[in-house]
XYZ file of C-alpha atoms in Angstrom:
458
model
C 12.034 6.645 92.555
C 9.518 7.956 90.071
C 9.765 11.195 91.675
C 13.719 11.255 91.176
C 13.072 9.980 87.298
C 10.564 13.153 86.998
C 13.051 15.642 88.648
C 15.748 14.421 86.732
C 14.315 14.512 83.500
C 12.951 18.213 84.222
C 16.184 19.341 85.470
C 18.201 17.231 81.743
C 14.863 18.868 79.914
C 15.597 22.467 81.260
C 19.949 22.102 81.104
C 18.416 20.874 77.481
C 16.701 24.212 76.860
C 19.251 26.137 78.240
C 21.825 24.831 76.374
C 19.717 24.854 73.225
C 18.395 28.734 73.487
C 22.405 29.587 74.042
C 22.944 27.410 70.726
C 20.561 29.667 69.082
C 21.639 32.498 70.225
C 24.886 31.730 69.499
C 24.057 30.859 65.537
C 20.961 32.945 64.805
C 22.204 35.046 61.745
C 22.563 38.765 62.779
C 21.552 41.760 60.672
C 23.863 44.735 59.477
C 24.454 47.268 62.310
C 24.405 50.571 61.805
C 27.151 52.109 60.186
C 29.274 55.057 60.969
C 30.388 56.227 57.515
C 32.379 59.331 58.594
C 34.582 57.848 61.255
C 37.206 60.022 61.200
C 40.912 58.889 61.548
C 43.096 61.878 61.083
C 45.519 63.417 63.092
C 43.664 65.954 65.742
C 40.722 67.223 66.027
C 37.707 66.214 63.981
C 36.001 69.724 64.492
C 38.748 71.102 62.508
C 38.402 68.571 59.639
C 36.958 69.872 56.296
C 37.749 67.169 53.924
C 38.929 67.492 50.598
C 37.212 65.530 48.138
C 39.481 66.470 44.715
C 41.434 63.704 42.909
C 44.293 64.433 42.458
C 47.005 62.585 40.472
C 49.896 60.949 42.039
C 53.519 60.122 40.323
C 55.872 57.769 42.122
C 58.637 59.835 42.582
C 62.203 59.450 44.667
C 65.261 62.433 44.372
C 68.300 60.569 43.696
C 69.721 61.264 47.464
C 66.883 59.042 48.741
C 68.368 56.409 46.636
C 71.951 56.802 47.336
C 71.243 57.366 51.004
C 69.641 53.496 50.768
C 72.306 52.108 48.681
C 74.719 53.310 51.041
C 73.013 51.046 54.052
C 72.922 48.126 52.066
C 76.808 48.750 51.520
C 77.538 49.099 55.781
C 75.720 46.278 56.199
C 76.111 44.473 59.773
C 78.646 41.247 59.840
C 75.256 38.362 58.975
C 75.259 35.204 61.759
C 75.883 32.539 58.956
C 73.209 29.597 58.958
C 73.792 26.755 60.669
C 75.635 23.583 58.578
C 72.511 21.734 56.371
C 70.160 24.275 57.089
C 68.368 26.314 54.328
C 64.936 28.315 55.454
C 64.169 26.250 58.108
C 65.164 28.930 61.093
C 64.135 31.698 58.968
C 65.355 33.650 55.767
C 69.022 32.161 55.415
C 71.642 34.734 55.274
C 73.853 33.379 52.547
C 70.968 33.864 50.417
C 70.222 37.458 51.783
C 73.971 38.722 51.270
C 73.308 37.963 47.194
C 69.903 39.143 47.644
C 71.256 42.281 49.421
C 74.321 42.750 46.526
C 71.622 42.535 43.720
C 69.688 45.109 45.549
C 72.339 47.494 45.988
C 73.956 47.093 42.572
C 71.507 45.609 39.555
C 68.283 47.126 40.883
C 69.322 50.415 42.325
C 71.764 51.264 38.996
C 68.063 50.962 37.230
C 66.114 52.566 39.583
C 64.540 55.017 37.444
C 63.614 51.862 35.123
C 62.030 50.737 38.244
C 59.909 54.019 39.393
C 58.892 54.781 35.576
C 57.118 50.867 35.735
C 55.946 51.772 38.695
C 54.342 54.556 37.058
C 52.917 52.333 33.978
C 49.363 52.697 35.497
C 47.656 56.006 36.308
C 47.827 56.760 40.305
C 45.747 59.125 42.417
C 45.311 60.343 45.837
C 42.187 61.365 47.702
C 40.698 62.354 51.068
C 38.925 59.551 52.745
C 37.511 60.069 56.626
C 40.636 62.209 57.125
C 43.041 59.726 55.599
C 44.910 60.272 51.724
C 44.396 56.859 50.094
C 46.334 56.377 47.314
C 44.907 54.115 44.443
C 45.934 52.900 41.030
C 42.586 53.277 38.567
C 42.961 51.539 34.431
C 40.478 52.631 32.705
C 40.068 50.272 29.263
C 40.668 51.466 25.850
C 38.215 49.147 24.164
C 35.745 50.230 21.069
C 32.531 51.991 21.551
C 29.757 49.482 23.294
C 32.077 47.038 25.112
C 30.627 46.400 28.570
C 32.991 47.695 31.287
C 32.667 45.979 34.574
C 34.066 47.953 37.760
C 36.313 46.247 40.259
C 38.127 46.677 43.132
C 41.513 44.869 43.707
C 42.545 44.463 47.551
C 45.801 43.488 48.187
C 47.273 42.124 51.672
C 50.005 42.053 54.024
C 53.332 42.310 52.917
C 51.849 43.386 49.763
C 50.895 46.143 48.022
C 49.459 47.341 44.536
C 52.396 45.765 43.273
C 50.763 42.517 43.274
C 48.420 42.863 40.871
C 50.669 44.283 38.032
C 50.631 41.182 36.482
C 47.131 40.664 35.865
C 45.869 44.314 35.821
C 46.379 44.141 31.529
C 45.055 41.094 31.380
C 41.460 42.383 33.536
C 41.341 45.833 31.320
C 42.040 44.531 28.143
C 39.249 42.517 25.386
C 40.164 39.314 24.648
C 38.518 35.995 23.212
C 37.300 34.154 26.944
C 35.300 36.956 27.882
C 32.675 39.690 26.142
C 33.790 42.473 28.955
C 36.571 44.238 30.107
C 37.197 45.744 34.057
C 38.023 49.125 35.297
C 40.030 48.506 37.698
C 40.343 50.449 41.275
C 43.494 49.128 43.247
C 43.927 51.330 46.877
C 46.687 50.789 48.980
C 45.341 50.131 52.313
C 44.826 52.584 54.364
C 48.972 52.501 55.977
C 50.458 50.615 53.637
C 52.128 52.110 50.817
C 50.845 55.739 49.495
C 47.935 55.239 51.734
C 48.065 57.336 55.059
C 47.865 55.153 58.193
C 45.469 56.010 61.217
C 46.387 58.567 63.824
C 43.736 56.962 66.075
C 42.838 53.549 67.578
C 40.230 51.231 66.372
C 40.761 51.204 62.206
C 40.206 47.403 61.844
C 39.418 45.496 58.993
C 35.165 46.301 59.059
C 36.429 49.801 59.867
C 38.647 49.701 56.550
C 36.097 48.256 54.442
C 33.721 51.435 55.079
C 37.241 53.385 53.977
C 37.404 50.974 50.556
C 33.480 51.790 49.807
C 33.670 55.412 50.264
C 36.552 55.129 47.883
C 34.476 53.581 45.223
C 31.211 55.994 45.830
C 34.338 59.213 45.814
C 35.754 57.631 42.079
C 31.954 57.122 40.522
C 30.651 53.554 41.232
C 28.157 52.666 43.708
C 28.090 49.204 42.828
C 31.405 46.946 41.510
C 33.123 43.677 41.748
C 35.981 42.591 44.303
C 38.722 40.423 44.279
C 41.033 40.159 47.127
C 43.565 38.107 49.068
C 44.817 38.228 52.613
C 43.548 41.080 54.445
C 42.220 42.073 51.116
C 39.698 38.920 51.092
C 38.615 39.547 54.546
C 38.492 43.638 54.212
C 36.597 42.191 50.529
C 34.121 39.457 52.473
C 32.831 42.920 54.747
C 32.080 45.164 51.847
C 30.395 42.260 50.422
C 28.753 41.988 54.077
C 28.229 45.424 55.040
C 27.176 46.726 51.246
C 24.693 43.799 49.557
C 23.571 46.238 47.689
C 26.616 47.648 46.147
C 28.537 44.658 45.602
C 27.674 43.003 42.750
C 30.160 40.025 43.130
C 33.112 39.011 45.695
C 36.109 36.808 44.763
C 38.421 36.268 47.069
C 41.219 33.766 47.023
C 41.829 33.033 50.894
C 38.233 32.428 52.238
C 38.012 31.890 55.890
C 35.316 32.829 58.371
C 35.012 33.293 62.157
C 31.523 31.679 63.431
C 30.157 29.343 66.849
C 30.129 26.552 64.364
C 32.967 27.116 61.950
C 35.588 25.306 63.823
C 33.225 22.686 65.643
C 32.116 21.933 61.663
C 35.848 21.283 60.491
C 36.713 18.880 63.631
C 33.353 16.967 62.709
C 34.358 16.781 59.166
C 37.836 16.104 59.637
C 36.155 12.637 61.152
C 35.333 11.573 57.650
C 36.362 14.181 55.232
C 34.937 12.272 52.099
C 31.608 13.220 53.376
C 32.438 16.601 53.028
C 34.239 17.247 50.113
C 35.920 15.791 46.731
C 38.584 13.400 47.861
C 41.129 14.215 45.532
C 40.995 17.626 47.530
C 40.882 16.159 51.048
C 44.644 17.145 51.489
C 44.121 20.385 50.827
C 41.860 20.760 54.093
C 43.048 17.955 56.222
C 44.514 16.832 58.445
C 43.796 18.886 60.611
C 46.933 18.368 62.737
C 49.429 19.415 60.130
C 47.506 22.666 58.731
C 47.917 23.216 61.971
C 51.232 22.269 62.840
C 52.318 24.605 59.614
C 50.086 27.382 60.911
C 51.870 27.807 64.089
C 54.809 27.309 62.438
C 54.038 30.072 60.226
C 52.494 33.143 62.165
C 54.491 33.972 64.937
C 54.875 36.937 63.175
C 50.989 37.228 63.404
C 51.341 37.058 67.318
C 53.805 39.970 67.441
C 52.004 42.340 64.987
C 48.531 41.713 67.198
C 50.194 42.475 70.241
C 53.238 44.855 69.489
C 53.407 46.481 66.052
C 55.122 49.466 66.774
C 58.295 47.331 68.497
C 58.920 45.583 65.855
C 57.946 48.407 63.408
C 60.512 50.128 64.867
C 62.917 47.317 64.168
C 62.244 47.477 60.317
C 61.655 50.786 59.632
C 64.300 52.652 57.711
C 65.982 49.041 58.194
C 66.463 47.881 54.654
C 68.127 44.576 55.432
C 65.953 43.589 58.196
C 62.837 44.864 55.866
C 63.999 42.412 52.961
C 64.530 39.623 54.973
C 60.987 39.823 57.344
C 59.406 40.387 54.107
C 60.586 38.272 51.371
C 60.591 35.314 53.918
C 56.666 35.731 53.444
C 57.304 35.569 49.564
C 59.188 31.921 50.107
C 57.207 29.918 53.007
C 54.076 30.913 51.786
C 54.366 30.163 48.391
C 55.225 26.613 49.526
C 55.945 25.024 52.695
C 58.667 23.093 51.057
C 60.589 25.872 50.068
C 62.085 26.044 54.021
C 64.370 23.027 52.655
C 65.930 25.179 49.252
C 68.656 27.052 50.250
C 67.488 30.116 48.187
C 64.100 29.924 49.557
C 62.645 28.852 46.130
C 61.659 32.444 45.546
C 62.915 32.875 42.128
C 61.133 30.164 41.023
C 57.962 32.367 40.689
C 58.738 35.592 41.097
C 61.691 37.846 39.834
C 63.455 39.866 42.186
C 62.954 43.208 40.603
C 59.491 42.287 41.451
C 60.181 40.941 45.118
C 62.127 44.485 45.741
C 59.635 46.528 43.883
C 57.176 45.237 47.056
C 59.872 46.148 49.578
C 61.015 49.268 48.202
C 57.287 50.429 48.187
C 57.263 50.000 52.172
C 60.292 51.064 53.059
C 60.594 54.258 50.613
C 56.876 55.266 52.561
C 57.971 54.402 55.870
C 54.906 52.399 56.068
C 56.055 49.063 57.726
C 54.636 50.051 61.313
C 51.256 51.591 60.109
C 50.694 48.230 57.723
C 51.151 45.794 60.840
C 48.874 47.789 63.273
C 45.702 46.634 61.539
C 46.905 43.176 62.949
C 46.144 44.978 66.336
C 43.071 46.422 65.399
C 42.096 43.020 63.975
C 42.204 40.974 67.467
C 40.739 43.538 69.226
C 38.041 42.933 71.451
C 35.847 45.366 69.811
C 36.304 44.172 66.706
C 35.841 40.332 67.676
C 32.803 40.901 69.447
C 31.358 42.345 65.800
C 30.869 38.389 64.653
C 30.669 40.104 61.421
C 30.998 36.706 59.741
C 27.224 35.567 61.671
C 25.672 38.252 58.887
C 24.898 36.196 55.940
C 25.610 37.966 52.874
C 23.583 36.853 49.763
C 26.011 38.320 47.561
C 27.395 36.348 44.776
C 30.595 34.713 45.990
C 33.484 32.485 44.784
C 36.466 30.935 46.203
C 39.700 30.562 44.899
C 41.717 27.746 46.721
C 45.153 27.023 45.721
C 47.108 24.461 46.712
C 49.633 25.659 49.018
C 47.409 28.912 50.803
C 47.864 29.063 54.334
C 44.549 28.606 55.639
C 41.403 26.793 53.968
C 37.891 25.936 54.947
C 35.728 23.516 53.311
C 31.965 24.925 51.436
C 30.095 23.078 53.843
C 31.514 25.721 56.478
C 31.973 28.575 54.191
C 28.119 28.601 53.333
C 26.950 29.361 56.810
C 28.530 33.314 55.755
C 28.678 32.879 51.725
C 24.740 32.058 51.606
C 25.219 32.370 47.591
C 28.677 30.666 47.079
C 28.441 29.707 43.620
C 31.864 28.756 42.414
C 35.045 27.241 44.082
C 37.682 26.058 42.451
C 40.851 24.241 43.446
C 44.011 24.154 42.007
C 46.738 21.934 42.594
C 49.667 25.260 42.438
C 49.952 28.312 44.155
C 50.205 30.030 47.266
C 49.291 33.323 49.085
C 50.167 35.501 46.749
C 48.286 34.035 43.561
C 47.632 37.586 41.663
C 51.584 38.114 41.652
C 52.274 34.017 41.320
C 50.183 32.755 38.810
C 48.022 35.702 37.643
C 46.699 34.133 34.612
C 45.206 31.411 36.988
C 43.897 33.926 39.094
C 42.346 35.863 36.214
C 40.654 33.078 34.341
C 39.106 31.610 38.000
C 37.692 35.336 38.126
C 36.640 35.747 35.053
C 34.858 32.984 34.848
C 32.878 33.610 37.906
C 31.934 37.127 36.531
C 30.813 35.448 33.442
C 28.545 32.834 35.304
C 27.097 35.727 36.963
C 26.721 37.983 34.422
C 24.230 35.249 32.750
C-alpha cells in the first residue's frame, strides 16, 4: 500500500510538473522578434521595386460624371423587402429607414457635393510610398506662437471607418487652449486598403504586419518617436507599435483595449465569480455578465465571421453597390453605438451623428472602391500565422491608457489588461458612448487623452 501511495504521488508530482512547466511556458513573457521592416506588398515583383519616398500632396477630388453616375443608382434602386410588422433594427438595417436614408443621399447630399469634397479637403492630405503600398494620410500641423510644445501623434482609425472619424476632434488636438500647455501634430493614415490607402496585392498584411507600415510612416514624415490614439483595428494596429517600437512610442491611448493571452479569458471567468473583487462596482456592468456581453457579441459579429473567412464574396457584394454599402455600413454606426438602438425604428443614428457625416464615411469607401481590400485584414487577422505571433505575451512598458465607454463592444477589466499594458496608468469609464467615440463624443475622447498626455508629460 505504501508502495502504491509513493507511485501515486510521483506519478500526481510529475503530471504536477508537467502541467506546471506547460503553464510556464504558456505565460512566460516573450521578447520582440525580429522584424522585417521592408516587407514588401506591391503588385509583382519585388526585384523590380525602387520605392519612391517623395510626399506628395493629395486633393480629394471626384469629376462630376462620377457623381451623377452614383446618383443615378440610388435613383434605379431595387423594389426594398419591407420590415416585418413591429420590427425596427432588430433583423438588420430596416428598409423604411434606408429608402429616406437613400432619398437624402441622392438629393440633399449629392446637390452639395462639392460642399462635401471641399470639407473633405479642410485638412492638408498626402500620399507616400510605404513597402510598395501609397498610404494616404491627413497631417495638421499647429499654428500656435513661437515656444509652444508640439506633441506628435498618430490617429488610427478602424473598420467601417476612415479619417473621417476624427474630424471632429482633429481642431480641438492642434489647437492651444486653457486644459492643456501643448498642442499635437497630428498624422491620420488611412489604413493600408481602406480609403486613399492602397490595399495589399499579397497575402499575409495583418494587423503586426500593418503596424510596421504605420511606423515607417511616421520615421518617412519626420518623427521617430510620437503618441497614438486609436480605436478598433486602430487600437490593436496602436497596442503593436506600442509593442513592437518601446522605444518610439512615447504613449498609447486606445479606446477599445482587449488582449489575446493563456490567461486572459481564464482571468475574466474567475473574476466574473465575484466581480467586486476585481473592479469598482458601479462599473461591474460594464464587464459583466459575462453571458450577455456575450450573447450581444455573437449577436453582433457575424459580419466578423464572413470578413475572416470570405472577404472578397461579400466585397464583391458591396462594391460599386451603393445601397447595399450604406446599409452594411451605417448598421455598424447604429448597433454599436448602442445595443438599444435595434428597437428605434431609425436606428437611433441621428441622435449622434449627422448624416452628411454618416455618408461622408461611405462615400469615402465606395468612391475608392476600397470595401473588399478594408475587410481582408479581417482574414489576415485570424490567420494562423498571425495567431501563433501571441504578440499580446510581449509586455510593453510603454505608457498606456484605456478609454472605456459605456456601450463599446468588447471590454476587459485592468486586472487582465496589465498582464500586456505592464505601465497602464490611466483608465477611465464613462457612462456614454460607443465604438466610434472620436466621431461620437470627441470632446470626451479628447479630454480622456489629453489628460493622460498631461500625466505623462509630468
Amino acid at each position: 500500500m505504501g508502495f502504491m501511495l509513493r507511485v501515486l504521488f510521483v506519478g500526481i508530482s510529475l503530471a504536477t510538473a508537467v502541467v506546471f512547466k506547460q503553464y510556464r511556458n504558456l505565460t512566460a513573457p516573450m521578447p520582440v522578434p525580429d522584424l522585417n521592416m521592408k516587407q514588401y506588398w506591391g503588385p509583382g515583383d519585388v526585384k523590380q521595386y525602387k520605392e519612391d519616398a517623395s510626399i506628395k500632396p493629395f486633393k480629394v477630388s471626384y469629376d462630376a460624371a462620377v457623381i451623377e453616375k452614383l446618383r443615378g443608382k440610388l435613383t434605379d434602386v431595387p423594389k426594398l423587402t419591407p420590415p416585418l410588422d413591429g420590427v425596427a433594427f432588430e433583423y438588420g438595417f430596416n428598409t423604411n429607414r434606408l429608402q429616406d436614408i437613400l432619398k437624402y443621399w441622392r438629393t440633399t447630399y449629392l446637390d452639395k457635393w462639392s460642399e462635401r469634397e471641399k470639407f473633405l479637403n479642410k485638412f492638408p492630405h498626402f500620399q507616400t510610398q510605404i513597402q510598395g503600398l501609397n498610404i494616404h494620410y491627413i497631417h495638421v500641423k499647429p499654428k500656435v506662437p513661437a515656444g509652444t510644445k508640439v506633441l506628435p501623434l498618430l490617429l488610427l482609425h478602424g473598420w467601417p471607418g476612415s479619417v473621417r472619424e476624427f474630424y471632429d476632434i482633429i481642431p480641438l488636438l492642434t489647437t492651444s487652449s486653457k486644459d492643456k500647455d501643448f498642442v499635437f501634430e497630428v498624422i491620420v493614415p488611412s489604413l493600408p486598403g481602406y480609403g486613399w490607402s492602397q490595399g495589399s496585392a499579397k497575402k499575409g498584411l495583418s494587423p503586426s504586419e500593418v503596424a510596421i507600415v504605420m511606423k515607417n510612416l511616421m520615421s518617412r514624415v519626420g518623427f521617430e518617436q510620437f503618441y497614438i490614439q486609436g480605436g478598433d483595428w486602430g487600437s490593436l494596429i496602436g497596442n503593436y507599435i506600442a509593442t513592437y517600437f518601446q522605444s518610439n512610442v512615447l504613449g498609447v491611448h486606445l479606446n477599445m483595449c482587449s488582449i489575446m493571452t493563456p490567461l486572459s479569458y481564464p482571468k475574466m471567468f474567475l473574476a466574473a465569480l465575484k466581480p467586486s473583487l476585481f473592479i469598482d462596482e458601479q462599473y461591474t456592468d460594464f464587464y459583466f455578465p459575462l453571458s450577455a456581453k456575450f450573447a450581444n457579441i455573437i449577436e453582433e459579429t457575424g459580419y466578423m465571421h464572413i470578413q475572416a473567412t470570405k472577404p472578397d464574396t461579400i466585397g464583391t457584394v458591396l462594391q460599386g453597390n451603393p445601397v447595399g454599402l450604406a446599409a452594411y455600413i451605417l448598421e455598424k454606426f447604429s448597433t454599436w453605438t448602442n445595443p438599444a438602438y435595434r428597437n428605434l425604428p431609425d436606428g437611433g443614428l441621428e441622435k449622434y451623428f449627422s448624416l452628411d457625416a454618416l455618408l461622408d464615411n461611405v462615400m469615402i469607401y465606395y468612391l475608392t472602391d476600397s470595401i473588399t481590400t478594408s475587410q481582408r485584414i479581417y482574414a489576415e487577422a485570424f490567420a494562423s500565422d498571425e495567431l501563433k505571433k501571441e504578440i499580446d505575451r510581449i509586455p510593453t512598458a510603454v505608457p498606456a491608457a484605456c478609454a472605456k465607454f459605456r456601450h463599446e463592444l468588447f471590454q476587459q477589466i485592468d486586472w487582465v489588461l496589465k498582464d500586456h499594458f505592464t505601465n497602464l496608468v490611466q483608465s477611465n469609464h464613462f457612462e456614454d458612448g460607443g465604438h466610434f467615440a472620436a466621431m461620437q463624443l470627441p470632446e470626451v475622447l479628447y479630454k480622456d487623452f489629453v489628460a493622460f498626455i498631461a500625466s505623462i508629460q509630468k
